[in-house]
PDB file of C-alpha atoms in Angstrom:
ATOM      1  CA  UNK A   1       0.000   0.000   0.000  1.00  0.00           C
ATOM      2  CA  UNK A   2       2.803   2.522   0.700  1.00  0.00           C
ATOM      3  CA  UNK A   3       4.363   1.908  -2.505  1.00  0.00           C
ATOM      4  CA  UNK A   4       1.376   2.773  -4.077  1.00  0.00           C
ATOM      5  CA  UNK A   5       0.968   5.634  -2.088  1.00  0.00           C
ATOM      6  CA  UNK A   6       4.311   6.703  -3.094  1.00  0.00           C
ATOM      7  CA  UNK A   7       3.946   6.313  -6.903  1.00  0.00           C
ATOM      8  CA  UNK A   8       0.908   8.348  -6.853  1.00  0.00           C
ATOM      9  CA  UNK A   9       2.408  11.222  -4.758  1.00  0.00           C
ATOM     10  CA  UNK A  10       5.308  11.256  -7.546  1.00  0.00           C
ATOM     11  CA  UNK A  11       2.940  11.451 -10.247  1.00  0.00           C
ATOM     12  CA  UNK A  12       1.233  14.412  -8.652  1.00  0.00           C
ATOM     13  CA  UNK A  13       4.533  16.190  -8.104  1.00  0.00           C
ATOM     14  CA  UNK A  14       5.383  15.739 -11.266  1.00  0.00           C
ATOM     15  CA  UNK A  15       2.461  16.797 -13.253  1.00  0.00           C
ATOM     16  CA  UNK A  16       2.679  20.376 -11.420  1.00  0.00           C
ATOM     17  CA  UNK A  17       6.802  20.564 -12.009  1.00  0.00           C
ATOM     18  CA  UNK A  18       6.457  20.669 -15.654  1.00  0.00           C
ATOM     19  CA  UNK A  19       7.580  23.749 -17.815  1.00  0.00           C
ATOM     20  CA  UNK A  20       3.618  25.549 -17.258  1.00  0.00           C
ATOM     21  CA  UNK A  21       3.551  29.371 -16.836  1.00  0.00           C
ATOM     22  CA  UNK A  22       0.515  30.153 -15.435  1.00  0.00           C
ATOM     23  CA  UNK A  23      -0.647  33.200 -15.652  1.00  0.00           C
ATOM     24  CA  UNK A  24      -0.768  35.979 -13.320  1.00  0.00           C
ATOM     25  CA  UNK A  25      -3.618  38.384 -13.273  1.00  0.00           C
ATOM     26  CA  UNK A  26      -2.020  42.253 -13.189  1.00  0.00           C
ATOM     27  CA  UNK A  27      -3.799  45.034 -11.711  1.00  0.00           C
ATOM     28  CA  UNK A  28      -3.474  49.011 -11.156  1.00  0.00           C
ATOM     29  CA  UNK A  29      -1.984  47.994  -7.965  1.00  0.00           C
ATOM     30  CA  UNK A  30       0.076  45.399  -9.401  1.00  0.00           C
ATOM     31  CA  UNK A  31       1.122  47.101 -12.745  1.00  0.00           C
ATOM     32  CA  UNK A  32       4.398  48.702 -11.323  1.00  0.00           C
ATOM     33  CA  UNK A  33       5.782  46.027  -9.505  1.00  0.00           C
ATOM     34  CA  UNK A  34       4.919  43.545 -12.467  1.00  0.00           C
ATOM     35  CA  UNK A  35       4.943  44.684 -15.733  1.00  0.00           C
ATOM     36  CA  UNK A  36       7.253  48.299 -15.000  1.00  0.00           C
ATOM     37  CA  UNK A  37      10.038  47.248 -12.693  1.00  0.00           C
ATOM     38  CA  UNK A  38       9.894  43.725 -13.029  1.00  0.00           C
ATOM     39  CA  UNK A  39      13.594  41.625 -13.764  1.00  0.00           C
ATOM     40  CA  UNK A  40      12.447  39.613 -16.499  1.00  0.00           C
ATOM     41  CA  UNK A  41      10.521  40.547 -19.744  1.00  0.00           C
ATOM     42  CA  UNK A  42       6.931  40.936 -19.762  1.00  0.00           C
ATOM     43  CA  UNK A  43       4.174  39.537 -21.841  1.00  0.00           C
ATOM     44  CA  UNK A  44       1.077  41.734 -20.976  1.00  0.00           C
ATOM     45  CA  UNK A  45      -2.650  40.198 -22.883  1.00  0.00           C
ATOM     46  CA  UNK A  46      -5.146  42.945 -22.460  1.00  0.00           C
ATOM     47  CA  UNK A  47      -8.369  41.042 -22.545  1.00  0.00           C
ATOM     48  CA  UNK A  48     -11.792  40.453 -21.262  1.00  0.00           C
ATOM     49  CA  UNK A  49     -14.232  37.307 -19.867  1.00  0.00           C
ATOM     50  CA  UNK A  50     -16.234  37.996 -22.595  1.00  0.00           C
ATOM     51  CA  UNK A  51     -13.741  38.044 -25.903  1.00  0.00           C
ATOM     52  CA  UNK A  52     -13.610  35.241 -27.674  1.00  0.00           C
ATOM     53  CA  UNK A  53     -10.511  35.960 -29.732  1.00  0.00           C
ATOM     54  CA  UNK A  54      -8.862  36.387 -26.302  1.00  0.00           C
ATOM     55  CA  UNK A  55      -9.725  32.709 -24.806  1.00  0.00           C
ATOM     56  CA  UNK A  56      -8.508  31.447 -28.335  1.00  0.00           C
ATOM     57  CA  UNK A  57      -4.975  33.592 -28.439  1.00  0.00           C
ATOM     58  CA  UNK A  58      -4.150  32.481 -24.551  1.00  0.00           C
ATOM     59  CA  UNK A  59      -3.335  29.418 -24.556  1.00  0.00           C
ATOM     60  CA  UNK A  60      -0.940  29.894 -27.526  1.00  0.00           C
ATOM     61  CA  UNK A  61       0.577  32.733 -26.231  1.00  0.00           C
ATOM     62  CA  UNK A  62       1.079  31.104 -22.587  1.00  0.00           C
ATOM     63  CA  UNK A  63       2.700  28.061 -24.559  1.00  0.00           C
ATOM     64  CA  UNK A  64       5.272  30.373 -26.753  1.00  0.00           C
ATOM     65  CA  UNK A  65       6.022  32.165 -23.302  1.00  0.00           C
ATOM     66  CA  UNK A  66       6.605  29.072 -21.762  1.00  0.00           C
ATOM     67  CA  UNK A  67       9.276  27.640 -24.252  1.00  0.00           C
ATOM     68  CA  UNK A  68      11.081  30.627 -24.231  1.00  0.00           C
ATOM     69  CA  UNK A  69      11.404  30.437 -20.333  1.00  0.00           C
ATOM     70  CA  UNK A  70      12.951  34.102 -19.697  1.00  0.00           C
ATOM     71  CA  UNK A  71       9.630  35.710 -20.033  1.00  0.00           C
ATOM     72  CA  UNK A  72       6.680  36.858 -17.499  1.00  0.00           C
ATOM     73  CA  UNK A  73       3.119  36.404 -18.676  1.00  0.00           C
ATOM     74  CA  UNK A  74       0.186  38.619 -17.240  1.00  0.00           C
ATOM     75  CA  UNK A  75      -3.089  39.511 -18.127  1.00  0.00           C
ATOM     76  CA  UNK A  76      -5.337  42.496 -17.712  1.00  0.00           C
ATOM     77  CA  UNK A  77      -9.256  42.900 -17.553  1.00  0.00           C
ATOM     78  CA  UNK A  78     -10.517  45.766 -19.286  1.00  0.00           C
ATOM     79  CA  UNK A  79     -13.375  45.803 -17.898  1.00  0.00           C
ATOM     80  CA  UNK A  80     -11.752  45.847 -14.467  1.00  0.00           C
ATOM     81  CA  UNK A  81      -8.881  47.985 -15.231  1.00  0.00           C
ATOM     82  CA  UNK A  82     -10.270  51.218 -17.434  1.00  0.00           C
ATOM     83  CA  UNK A  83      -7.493  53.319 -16.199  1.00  0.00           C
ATOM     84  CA  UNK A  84      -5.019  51.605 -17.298  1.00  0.00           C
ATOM     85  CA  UNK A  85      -6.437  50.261 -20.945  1.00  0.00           C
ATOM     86  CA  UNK A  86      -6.462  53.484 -21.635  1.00  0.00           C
ATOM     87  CA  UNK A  87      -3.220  55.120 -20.732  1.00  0.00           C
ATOM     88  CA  UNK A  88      -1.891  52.117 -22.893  1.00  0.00           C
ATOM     89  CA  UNK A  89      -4.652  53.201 -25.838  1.00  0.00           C
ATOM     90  CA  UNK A  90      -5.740  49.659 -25.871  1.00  0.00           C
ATOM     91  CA  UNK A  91      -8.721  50.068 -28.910  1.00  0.00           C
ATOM     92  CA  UNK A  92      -9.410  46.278 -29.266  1.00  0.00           C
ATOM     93  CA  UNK A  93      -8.820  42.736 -27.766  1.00  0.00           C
ATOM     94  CA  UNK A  94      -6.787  40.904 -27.693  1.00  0.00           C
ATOM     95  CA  UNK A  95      -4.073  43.099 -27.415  1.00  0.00           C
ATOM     96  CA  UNK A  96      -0.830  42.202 -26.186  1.00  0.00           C
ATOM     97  CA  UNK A  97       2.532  44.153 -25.144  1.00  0.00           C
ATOM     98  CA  UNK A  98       6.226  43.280 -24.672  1.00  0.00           C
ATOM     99  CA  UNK A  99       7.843  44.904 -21.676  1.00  0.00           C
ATOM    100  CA  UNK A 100      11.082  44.909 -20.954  1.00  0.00           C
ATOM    101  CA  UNK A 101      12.932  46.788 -18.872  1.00  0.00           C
ATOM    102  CA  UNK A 102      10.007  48.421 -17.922  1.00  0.00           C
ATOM    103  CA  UNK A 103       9.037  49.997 -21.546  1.00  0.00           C
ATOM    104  CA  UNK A 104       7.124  48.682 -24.682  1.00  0.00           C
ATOM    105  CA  UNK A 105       9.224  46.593 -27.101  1.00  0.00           C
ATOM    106  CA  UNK A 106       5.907  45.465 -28.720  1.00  0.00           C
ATOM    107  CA  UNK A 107       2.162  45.943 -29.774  1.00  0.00           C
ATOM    108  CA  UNK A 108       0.115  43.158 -31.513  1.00  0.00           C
ATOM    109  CA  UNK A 109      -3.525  43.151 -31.939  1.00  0.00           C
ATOM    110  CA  UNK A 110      -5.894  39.694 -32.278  1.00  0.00           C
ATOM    111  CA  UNK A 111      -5.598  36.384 -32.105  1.00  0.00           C
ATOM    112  CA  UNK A 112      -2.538  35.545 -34.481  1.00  0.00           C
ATOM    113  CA  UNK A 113      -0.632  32.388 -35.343  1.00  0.00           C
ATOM    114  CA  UNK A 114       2.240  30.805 -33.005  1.00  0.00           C
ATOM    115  CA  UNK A 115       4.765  31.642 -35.264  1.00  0.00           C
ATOM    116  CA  UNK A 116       3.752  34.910 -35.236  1.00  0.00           C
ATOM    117  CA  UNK A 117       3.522  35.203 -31.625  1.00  0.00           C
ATOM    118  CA  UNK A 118       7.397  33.735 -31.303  1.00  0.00           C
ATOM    119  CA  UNK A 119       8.962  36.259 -33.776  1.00  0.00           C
ATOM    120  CA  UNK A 120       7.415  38.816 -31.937  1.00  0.00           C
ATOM    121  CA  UNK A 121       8.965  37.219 -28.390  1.00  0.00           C
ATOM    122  CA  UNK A 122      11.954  37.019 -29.935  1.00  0.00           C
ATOM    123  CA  UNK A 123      11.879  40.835 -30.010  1.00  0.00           C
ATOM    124  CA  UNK A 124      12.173  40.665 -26.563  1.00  0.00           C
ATOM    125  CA  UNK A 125      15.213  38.595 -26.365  1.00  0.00           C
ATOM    126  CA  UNK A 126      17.567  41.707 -28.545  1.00  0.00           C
ATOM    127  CA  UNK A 127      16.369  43.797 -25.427  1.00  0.00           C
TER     128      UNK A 127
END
């Protein structure tokens, strides 16, 4: 029984050590610490419950982050965070932004292809 026991607590562990970003939800209060001062480069989706483009683009966009490994991923609510959408002049959704260093490297609008999401991460590695 123990042995059992064992195997299944090392199959547990190891489903939630894989390579996974998951994604951290930024917010006005957040913003600074995440996105404007943070170490790393910064993936930012601006994006809402309700857009459809948005659940479609996120999962390919969390996977591209992912492989490169270097790079934050967050994600802002427009609907929850008006200030901020539109200091940034966000006009539609998805819309996503490459920090680094604290200032925009990048811009894209909509739900594009992966390798259009990875040459536009790669922007963010000549930073």
């Amino acid at each position: 029984m123990l042995k059992s026991l064992n195997f299944v607590n090392r199959v547990a562990l190891s489903s939630f050590s894989n390579t996974r970003n998951y994604v951290t939800h930024v917010t006005k209060d957040t913003w600074g610490k995440l996105v404007l001062e943070a170490k790393r480069p910064v993936v930012v989706q601006f994006s809402a419950a309700w857009c459809s483009p948005c659940k479609i683009l996120e999962p390919a966009l969390e996977k591209a982050v992912g492989e490169k490994g270097n790079i934050d991923f967050v994600k802002l609510d427009i609907d929850q965070e008006p200030a901020l959408t539109e200091n940034y002049s966000i006009t539609s959704i998805p819309c996503v932004f490459g920090f680094s260093k604290g200032e925009p490297v990048f811009k894209f609008f909509g739900a594009i292809p992966p390798p259009q999401i990875k040459r536009y991460l790669d922007q963010l590695d000549q930073k």
